[in-house]
Short mmCIF file of C-alpha atoms in Angstrom, two decimals:
data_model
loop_
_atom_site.label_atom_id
_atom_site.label_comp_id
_atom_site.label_asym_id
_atom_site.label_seq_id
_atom_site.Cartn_x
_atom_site.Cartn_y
_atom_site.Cartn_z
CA UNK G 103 30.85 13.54 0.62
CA UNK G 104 29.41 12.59 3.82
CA UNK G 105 27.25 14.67 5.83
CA UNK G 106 26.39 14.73 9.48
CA UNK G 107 22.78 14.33 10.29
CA UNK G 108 22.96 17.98 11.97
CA UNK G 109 23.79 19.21 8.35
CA UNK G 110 21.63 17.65 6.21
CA UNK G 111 18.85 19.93 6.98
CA UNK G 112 21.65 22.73 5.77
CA UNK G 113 22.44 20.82 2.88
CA UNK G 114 19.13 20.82 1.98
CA UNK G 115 18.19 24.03 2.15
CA UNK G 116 20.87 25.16 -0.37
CA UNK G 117 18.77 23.28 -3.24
CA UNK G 118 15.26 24.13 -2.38
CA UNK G 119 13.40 26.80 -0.59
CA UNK G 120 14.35 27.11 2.95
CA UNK G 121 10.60 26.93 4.09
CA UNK G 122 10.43 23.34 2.15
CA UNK G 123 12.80 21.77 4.58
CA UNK G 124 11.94 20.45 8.29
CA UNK G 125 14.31 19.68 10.67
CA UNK G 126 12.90 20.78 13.97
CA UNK G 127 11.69 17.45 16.17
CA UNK G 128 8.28 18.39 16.94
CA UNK G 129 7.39 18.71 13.43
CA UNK G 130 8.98 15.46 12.49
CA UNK G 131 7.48 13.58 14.60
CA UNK G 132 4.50 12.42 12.72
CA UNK G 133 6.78 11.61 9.87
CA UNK G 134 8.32 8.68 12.76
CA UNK G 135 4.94 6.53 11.98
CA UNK G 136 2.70 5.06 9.50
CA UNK G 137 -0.57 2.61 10.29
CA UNK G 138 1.77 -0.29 11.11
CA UNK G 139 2.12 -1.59 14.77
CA UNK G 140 5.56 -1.91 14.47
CA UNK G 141 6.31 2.02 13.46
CA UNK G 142 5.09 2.84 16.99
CA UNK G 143 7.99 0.77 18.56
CA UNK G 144 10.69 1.76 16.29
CA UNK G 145 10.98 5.24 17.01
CA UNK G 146 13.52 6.47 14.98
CA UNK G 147 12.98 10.31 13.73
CA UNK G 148 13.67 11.35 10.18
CA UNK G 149 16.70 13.75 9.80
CA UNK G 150 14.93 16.01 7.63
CA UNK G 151 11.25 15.86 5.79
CA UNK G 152 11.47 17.82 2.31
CA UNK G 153 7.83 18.90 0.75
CA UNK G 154 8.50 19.35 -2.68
CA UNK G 155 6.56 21.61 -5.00
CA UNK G 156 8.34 20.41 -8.69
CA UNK G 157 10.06 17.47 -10.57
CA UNK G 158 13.11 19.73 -10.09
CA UNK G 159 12.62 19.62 -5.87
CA UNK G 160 12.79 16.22 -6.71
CA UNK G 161 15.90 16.06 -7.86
CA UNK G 162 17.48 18.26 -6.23
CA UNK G 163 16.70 16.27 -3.04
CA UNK G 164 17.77 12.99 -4.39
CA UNK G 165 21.41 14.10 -5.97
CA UNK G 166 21.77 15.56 -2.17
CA UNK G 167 21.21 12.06 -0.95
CA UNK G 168 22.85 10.62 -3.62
CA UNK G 169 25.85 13.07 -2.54
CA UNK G 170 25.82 12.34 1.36
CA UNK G 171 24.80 8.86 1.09
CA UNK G 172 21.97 9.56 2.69
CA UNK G 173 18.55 7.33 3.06
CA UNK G 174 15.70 8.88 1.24
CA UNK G 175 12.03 7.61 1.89
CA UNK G 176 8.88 8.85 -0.32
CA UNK G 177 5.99 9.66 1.85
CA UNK G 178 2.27 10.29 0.66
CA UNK G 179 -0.26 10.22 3.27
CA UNK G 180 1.46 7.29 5.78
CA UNK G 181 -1.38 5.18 5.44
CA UNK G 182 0.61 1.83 4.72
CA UNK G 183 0.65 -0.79 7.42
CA UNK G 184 4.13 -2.09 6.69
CA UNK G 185 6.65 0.89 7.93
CA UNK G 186 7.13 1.61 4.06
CA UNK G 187 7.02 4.84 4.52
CA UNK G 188 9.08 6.11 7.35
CA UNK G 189 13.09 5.96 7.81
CA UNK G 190 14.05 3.79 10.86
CA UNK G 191 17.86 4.47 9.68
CA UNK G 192 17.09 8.40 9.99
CA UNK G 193 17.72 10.36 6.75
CA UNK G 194 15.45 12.46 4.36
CA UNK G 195 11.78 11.56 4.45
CA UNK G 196 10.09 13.06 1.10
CA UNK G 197 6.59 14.22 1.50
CA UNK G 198 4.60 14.78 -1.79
CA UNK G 199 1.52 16.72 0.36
CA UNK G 200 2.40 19.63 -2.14
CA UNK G 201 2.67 17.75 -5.65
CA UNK G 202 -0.87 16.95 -6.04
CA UNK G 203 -2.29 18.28 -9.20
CA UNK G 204 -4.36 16.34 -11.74
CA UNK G 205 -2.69 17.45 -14.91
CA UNK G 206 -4.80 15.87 -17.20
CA UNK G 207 -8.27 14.21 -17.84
CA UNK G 208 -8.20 12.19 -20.73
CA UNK G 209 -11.67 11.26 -21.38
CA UNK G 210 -11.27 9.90 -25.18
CA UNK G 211 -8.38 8.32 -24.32
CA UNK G 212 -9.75 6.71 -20.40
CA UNK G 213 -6.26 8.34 -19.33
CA UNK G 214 -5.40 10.64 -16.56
CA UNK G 215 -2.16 12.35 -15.57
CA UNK G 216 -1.51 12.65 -11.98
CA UNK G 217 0.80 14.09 -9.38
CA UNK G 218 2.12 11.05 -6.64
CA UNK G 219 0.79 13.14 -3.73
CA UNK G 220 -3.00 13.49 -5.05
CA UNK G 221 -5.26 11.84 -3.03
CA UNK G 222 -7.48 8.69 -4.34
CA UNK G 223 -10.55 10.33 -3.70
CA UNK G 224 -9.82 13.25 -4.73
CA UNK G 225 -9.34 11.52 -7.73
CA UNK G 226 -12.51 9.93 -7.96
CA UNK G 227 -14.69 13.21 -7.71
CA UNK G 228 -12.67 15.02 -10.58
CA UNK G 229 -13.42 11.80 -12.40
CA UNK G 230 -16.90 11.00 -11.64
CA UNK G 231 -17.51 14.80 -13.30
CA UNK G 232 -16.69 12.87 -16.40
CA UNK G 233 -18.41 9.96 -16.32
CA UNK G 234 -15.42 7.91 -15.30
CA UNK G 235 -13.84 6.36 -12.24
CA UNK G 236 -10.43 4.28 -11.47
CA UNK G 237 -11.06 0.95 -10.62
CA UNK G 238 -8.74 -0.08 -7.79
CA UNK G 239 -10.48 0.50 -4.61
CA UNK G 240 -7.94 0.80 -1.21
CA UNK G 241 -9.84 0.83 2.13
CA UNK G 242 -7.80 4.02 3.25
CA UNK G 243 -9.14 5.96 -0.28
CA UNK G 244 -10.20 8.36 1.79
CA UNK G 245 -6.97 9.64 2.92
CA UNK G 246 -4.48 7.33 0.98
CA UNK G 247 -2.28 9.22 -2.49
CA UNK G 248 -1.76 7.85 -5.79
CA UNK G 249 1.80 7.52 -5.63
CA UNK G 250 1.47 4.84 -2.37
CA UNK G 251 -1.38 3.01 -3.88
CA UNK G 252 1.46 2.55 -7.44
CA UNK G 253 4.41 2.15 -4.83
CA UNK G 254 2.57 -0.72 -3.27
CA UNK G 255 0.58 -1.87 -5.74
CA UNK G 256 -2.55 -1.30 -3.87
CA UNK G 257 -6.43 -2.45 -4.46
CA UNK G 258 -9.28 -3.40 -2.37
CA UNK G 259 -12.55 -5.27 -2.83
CA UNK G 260 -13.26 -4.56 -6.32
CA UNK G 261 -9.65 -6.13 -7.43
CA UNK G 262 -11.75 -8.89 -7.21
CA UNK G 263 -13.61 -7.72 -10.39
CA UNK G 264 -11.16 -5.32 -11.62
CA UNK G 265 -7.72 -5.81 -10.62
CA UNK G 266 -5.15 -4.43 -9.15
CA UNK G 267 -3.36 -0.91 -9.24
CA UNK G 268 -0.50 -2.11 -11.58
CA UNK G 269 -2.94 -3.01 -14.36
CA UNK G 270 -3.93 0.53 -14.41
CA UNK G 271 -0.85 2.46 -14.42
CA UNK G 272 0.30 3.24 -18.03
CA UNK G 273 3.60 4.59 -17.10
CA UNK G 274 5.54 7.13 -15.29
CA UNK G 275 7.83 9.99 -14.87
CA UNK G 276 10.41 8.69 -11.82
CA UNK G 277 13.90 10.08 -10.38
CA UNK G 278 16.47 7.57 -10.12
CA UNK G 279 18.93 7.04 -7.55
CA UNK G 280 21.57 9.78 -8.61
CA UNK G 281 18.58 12.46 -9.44
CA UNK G 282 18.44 11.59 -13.21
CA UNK G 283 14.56 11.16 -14.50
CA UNK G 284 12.94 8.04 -16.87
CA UNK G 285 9.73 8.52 -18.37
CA UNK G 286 8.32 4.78 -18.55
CA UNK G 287 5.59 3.56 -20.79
CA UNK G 288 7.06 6.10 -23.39
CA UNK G 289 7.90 9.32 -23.27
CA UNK G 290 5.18 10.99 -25.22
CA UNK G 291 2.48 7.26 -25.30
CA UNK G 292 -1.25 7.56 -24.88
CA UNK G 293 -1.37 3.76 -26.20
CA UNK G 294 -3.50 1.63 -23.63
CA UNK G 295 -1.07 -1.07 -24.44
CA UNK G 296 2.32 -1.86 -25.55
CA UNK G 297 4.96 -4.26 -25.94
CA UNK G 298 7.81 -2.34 -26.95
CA UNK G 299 10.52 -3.12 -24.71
CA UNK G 300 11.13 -4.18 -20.97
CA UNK G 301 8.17 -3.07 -19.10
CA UNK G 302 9.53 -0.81 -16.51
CA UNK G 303 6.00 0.52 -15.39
CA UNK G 304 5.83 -2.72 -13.84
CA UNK G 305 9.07 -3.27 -12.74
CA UNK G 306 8.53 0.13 -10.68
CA UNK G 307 4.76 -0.56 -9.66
CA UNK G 308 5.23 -1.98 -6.48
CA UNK G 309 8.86 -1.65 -5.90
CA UNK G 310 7.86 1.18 -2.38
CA UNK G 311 10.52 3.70 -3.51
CA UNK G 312 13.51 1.30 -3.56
CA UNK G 313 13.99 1.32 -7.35
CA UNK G 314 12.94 5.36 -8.12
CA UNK G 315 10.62 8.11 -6.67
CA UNK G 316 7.36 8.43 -9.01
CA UNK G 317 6.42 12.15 -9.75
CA UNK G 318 3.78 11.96 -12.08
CA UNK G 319 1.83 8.81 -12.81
CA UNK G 320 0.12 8.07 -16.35
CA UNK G 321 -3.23 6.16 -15.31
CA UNK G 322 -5.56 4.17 -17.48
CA UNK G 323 -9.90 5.07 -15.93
CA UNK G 324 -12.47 3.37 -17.18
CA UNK G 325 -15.92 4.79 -17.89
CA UNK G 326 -18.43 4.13 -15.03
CA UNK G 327 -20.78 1.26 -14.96
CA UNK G 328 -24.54 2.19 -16.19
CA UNK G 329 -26.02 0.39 -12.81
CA UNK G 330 -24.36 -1.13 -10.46
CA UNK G 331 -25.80 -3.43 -7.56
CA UNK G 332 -24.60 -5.15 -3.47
CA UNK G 333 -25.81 -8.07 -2.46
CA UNK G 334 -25.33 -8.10 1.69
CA UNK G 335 -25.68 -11.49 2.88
CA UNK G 336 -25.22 -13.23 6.27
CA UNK G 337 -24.33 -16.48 7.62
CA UNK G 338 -24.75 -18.18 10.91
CA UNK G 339 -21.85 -20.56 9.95
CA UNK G 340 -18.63 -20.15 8.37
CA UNK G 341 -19.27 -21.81 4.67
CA UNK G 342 -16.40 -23.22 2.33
CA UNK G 343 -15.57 -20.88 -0.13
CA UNK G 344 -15.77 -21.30 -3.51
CA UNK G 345 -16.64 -18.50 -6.16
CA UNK G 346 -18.50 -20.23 -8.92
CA UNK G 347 -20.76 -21.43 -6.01
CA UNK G 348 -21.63 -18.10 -4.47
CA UNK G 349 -24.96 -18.26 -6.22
CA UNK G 350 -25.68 -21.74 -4.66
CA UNK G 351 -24.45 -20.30 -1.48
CA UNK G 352 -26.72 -17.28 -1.35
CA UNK G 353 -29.51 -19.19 -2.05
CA UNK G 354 -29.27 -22.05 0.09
CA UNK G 355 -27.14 -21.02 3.05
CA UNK G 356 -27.53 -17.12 3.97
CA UNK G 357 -29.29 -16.52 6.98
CA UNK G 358 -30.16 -13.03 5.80
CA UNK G 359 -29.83 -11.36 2.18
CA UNK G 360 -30.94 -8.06 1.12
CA UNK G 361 -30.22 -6.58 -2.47
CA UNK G 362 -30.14 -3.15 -3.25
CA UNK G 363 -29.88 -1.36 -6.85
CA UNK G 364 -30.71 2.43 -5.77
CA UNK G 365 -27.55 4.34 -5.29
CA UNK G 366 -28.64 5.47 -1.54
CA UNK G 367 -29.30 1.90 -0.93
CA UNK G 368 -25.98 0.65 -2.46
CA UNK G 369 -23.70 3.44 -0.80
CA UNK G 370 -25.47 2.55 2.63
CA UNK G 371 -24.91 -1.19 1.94
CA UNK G 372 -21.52 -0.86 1.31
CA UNK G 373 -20.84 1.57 3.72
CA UNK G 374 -21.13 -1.36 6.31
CA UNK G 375 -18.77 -3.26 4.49
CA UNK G 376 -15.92 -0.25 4.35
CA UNK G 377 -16.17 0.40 7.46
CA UNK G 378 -15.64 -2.99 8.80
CA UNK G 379 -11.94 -2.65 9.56
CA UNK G 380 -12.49 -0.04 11.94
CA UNK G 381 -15.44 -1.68 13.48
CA UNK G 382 -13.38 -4.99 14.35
CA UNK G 383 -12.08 -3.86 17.36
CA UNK G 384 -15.58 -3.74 18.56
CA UNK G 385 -15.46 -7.19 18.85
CA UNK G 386 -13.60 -7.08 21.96
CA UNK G 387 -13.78 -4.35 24.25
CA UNK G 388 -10.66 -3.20 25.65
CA UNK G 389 -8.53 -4.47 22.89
CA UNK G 390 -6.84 -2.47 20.17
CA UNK G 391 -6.62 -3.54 16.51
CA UNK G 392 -3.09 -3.67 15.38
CA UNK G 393 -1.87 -3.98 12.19
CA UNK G 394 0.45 -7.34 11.77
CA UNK G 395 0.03 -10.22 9.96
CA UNK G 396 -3.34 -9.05 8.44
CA UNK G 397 -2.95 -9.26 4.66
CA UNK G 398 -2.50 -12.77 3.94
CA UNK G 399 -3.34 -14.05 0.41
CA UNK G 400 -3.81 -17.89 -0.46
CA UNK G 401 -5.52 -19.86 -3.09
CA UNK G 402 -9.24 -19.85 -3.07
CA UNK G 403 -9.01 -23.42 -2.36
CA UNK G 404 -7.15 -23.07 0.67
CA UNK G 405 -9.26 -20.34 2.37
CA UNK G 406 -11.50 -22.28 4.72
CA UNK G 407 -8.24 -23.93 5.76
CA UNK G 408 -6.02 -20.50 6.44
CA UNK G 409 -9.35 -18.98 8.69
CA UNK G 410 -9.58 -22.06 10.78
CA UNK G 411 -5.68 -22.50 11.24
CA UNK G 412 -5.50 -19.09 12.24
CA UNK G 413 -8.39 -19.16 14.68
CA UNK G 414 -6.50 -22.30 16.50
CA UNK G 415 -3.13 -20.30 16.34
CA UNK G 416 -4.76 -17.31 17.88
CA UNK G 417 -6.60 -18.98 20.61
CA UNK G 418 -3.15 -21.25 21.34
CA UNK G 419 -1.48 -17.68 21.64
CA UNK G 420 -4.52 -16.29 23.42
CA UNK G 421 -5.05 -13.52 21.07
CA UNK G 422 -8.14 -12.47 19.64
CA UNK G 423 -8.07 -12.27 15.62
CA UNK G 424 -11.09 -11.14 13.71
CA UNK G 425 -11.47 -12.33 9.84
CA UNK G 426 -12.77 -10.67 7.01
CA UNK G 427 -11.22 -9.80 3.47
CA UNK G 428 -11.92 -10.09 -0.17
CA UNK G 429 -12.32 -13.76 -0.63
CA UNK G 430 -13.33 -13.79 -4.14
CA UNK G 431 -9.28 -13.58 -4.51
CA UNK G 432 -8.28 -15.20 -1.77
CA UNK G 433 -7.14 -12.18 0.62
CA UNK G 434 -7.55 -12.82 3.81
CA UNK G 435 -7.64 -10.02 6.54
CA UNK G 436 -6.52 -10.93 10.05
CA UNK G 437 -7.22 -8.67 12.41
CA UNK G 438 -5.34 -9.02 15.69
CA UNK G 439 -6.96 -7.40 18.78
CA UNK G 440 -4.50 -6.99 21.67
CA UNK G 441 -3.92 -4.18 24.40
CA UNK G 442 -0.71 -2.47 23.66
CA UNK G 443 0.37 -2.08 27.01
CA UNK G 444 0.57 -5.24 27.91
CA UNK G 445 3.88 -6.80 26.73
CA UNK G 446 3.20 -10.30 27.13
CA UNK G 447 0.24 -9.89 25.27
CA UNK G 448 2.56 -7.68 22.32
CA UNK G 449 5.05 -10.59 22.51
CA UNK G 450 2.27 -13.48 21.48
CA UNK G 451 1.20 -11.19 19.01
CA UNK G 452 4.10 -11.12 17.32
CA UNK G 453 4.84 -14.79 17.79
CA UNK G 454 0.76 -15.12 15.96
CA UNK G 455 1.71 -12.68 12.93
CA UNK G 456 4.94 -14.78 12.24
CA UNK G 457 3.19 -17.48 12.58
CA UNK G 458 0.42 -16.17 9.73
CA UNK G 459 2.82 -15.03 7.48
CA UNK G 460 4.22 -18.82 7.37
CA UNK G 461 1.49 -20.13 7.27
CA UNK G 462 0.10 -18.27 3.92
CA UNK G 463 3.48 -19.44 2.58
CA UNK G 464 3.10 -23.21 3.29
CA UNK G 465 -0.29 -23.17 1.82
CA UNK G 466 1.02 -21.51 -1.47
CA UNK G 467 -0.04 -18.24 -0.54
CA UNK G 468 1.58 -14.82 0.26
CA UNK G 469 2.68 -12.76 2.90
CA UNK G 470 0.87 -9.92 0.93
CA UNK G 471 -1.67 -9.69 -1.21
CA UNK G 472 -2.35 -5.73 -1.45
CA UNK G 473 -0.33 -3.75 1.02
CA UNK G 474 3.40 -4.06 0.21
CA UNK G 475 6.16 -6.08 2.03
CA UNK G 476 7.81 -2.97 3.76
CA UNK G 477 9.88 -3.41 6.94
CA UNK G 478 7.55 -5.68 8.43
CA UNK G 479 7.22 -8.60 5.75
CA UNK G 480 10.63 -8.26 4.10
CA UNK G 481 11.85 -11.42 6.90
CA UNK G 482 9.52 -13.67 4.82
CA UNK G 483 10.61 -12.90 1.40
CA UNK G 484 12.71 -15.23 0.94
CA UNK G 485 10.73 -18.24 2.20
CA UNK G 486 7.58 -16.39 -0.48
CA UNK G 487 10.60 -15.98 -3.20
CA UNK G 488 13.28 -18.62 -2.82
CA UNK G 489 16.35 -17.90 -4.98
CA UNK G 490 14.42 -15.30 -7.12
CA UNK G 491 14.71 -12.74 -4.21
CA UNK G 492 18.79 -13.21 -5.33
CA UNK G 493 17.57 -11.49 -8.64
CA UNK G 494 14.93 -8.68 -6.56
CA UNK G 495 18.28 -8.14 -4.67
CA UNK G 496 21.07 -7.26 -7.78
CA UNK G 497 18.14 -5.05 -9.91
CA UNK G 498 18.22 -2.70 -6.28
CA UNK G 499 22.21 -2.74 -6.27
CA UNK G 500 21.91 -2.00 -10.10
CA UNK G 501 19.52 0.85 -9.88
CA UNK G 502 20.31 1.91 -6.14
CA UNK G 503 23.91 1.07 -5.67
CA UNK G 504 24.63 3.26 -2.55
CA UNK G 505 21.50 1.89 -1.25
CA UNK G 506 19.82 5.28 -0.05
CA UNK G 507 16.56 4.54 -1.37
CA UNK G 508 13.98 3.56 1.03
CA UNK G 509 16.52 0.88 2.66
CA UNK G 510 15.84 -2.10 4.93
CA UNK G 511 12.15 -2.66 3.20
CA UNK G 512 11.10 -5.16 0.73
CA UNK G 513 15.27 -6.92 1.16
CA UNK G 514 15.89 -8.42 4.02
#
């Protein structure tokens, strides 16, 4: 049964409580962008945003999609940087701000039950009351929910040491295109491990909403380290990189080192390095960091090789591009510095972030190596994927066949 974009809102409405449902365009408008450069120019408004309270708003939302064949998109906090989270084809936008209870601490059994729309750090102080913490570590924890981190398979500097947000998610409770509900990981499992059956956890981990909508997540925590220690070091010259070395390198070739083990001294250490995304636009005065092309992963060995290739593409395009990432894995951040106004200078831009994502391809690399393909890197998944995007492609039609959930993201 089709329904006009005028009467989803309506439709909507006669599942869930009237005061759950937006629909007027003032309101919606923040639900038009995320943190990506290319939301701002796409400008298409949601049809309706639904804040859900229950599994059963859930579901009651989806089987109304399902219905209408209308696009649904799970929102948490719009942090992403890939337009995963917004509808450029209009439709129902799902925003879990109201679903964000911890259910359950686990402490025996380093588990912990969560709602999609809690937020990370949120998460952290409830655990940190318990002497445990959850190792993946995404630069937007601050604002960023659970349920994005799983739907993109998330991390940050400590994947490095601890990996990323699939290896801690147990399983999960998720709707399914036509509103009915899997539990994954098994329906009443606290193991830490399994290999009973497919794994679905992982199949959905990382999937941004195109597969299912999580609405509770089953999370492995681990108990916090006894001490813990940062080692800030500087360098007057870029130096190959190479992580049994890094000893050798701090030794030998840091201009400046300091080491702290106090707490205050470690948070103030590592607050410089957390905030060093925001501070890259100092770097050029005038210019505006955009978010494109910046999340490039290659192999370790090809690192030195990827910064220097991308410093001669930027200064052939005449953009300015700022490095800095996680290197002990290989993920390289590329931060392009432009003024938005200037459409020439948007135009090279875009010609440089094509030109990165290709490149981390033909150095065996990927177009992603913690914030999700989305919108803006599902053009390169088939040069990253080759014929197994063919197989990516029949699990959606399989699971989504009407297509209504989160389309034109991850397939191009």
């Amino acid at each position: 049964m089709a329904v006009g974009t005028a009467g989803i809102a309506s439709r909507l409405r006669e599942v869930i409580a009237r005061d759950r449902v937006i629909d007027d365009r003032t309101t919606l408008i923040p639900y038009m962008y995320d943190a990506s450069f290319w939301s701002l120019r796409q400008r298409r408004m949601p049809d309706a945003v639904v804040v859900p309270e229950s599994l059963a708003d859930v579901v009651a939302v989806v089987r109304v999609a399902n219905e209408t064949g209308t696009p649904i998109v799970a929102r948490g906090a719009g942090t992403g940087q890939t337009g995963g989270a917004i509808a450029p084809a209009g439709g129902i936008v799902v925003s879990f701000a109201r679903m964000r209870a911890i259910q359950e601490i686990d402490r025996r059994n380093l588990q912990a039950i969560v709602e999609p729309g809690l937020v990370y750090l949120d998460l952290q102080a409830a655990l940190a009351e318990q002497g445990l913490f959850f190792p993946p570590d995404p630069g937007s924890g601050r604002a960023c929910t659970l349920g994005g981190m799983a739907a993109n398979n998330a991390s940050g500097p400590h994947a490095v040491r601890w990996g990323t947000t699939s290896a801690y998610v147990l399983g999960a409770e998720v709707v399914l295109a036509d509103g009915s509900v899997i539990t994954t990981g098994g329906v009443h499992s606290k193991a830490l491990k399994s290999s009973s059956g497919i794994d679905l956890t992982k199949l959905f981990v990382g999937s941004e909403g195109t597969l299912g909508i999580f609405t509770k997540l089953r999370l492995r925590v681990q108990p916090k380290p006894p001490a813990r220690a940062v080692i800030l070091a500087g360098y007057t010259r870029q130096v190959a990189a190479n992580v049994r070395y890094t000893d050798a390198i701090l030794r030998k070739r840091a201009a400046v080192t300091r080491f702290a083990e106090d707490e205050k001294d470690v948070a103030r250490l590592w607050a410089a390095r957390s905030g060093l995304a925001a501070a890259t636009a100092l770097a050029h005065p005038g210019k505006h960091r955009i978010f494109a092309g910046e999340d490039l992963a290659v192999p370790l060995t090809e690192i030195p090789h990827t910064v220097r290739r991308a410093r001669e593409l930027g200064a052939e395009l005449g953009i300015a591009v700022v490095f800095y990432g996680h290197f002990g894995d290989g993920n390289v951040h590329s931060a392009i510095l432009i003024d938005p106004d200037d459409a020439d200078e948007v135009r090279r831009a875009d010609e440089l972030a094509d030109r990165l994502h290709k490149l981390a391809v033909e150095v065996g690399g990927t177009v992603t190596g913690e914030h999700g393909t989305g919108a803006v890197r599902a053009p390169y998944m088939r040069a990253e994927h080759g014929d197994a995007l063919d197989v990516m492609k029949r699990i959606k039609d399989v699971m989504d066949p009407k297509g209504i959930l989160n389309p034109g993201k991850i397939y191009p």
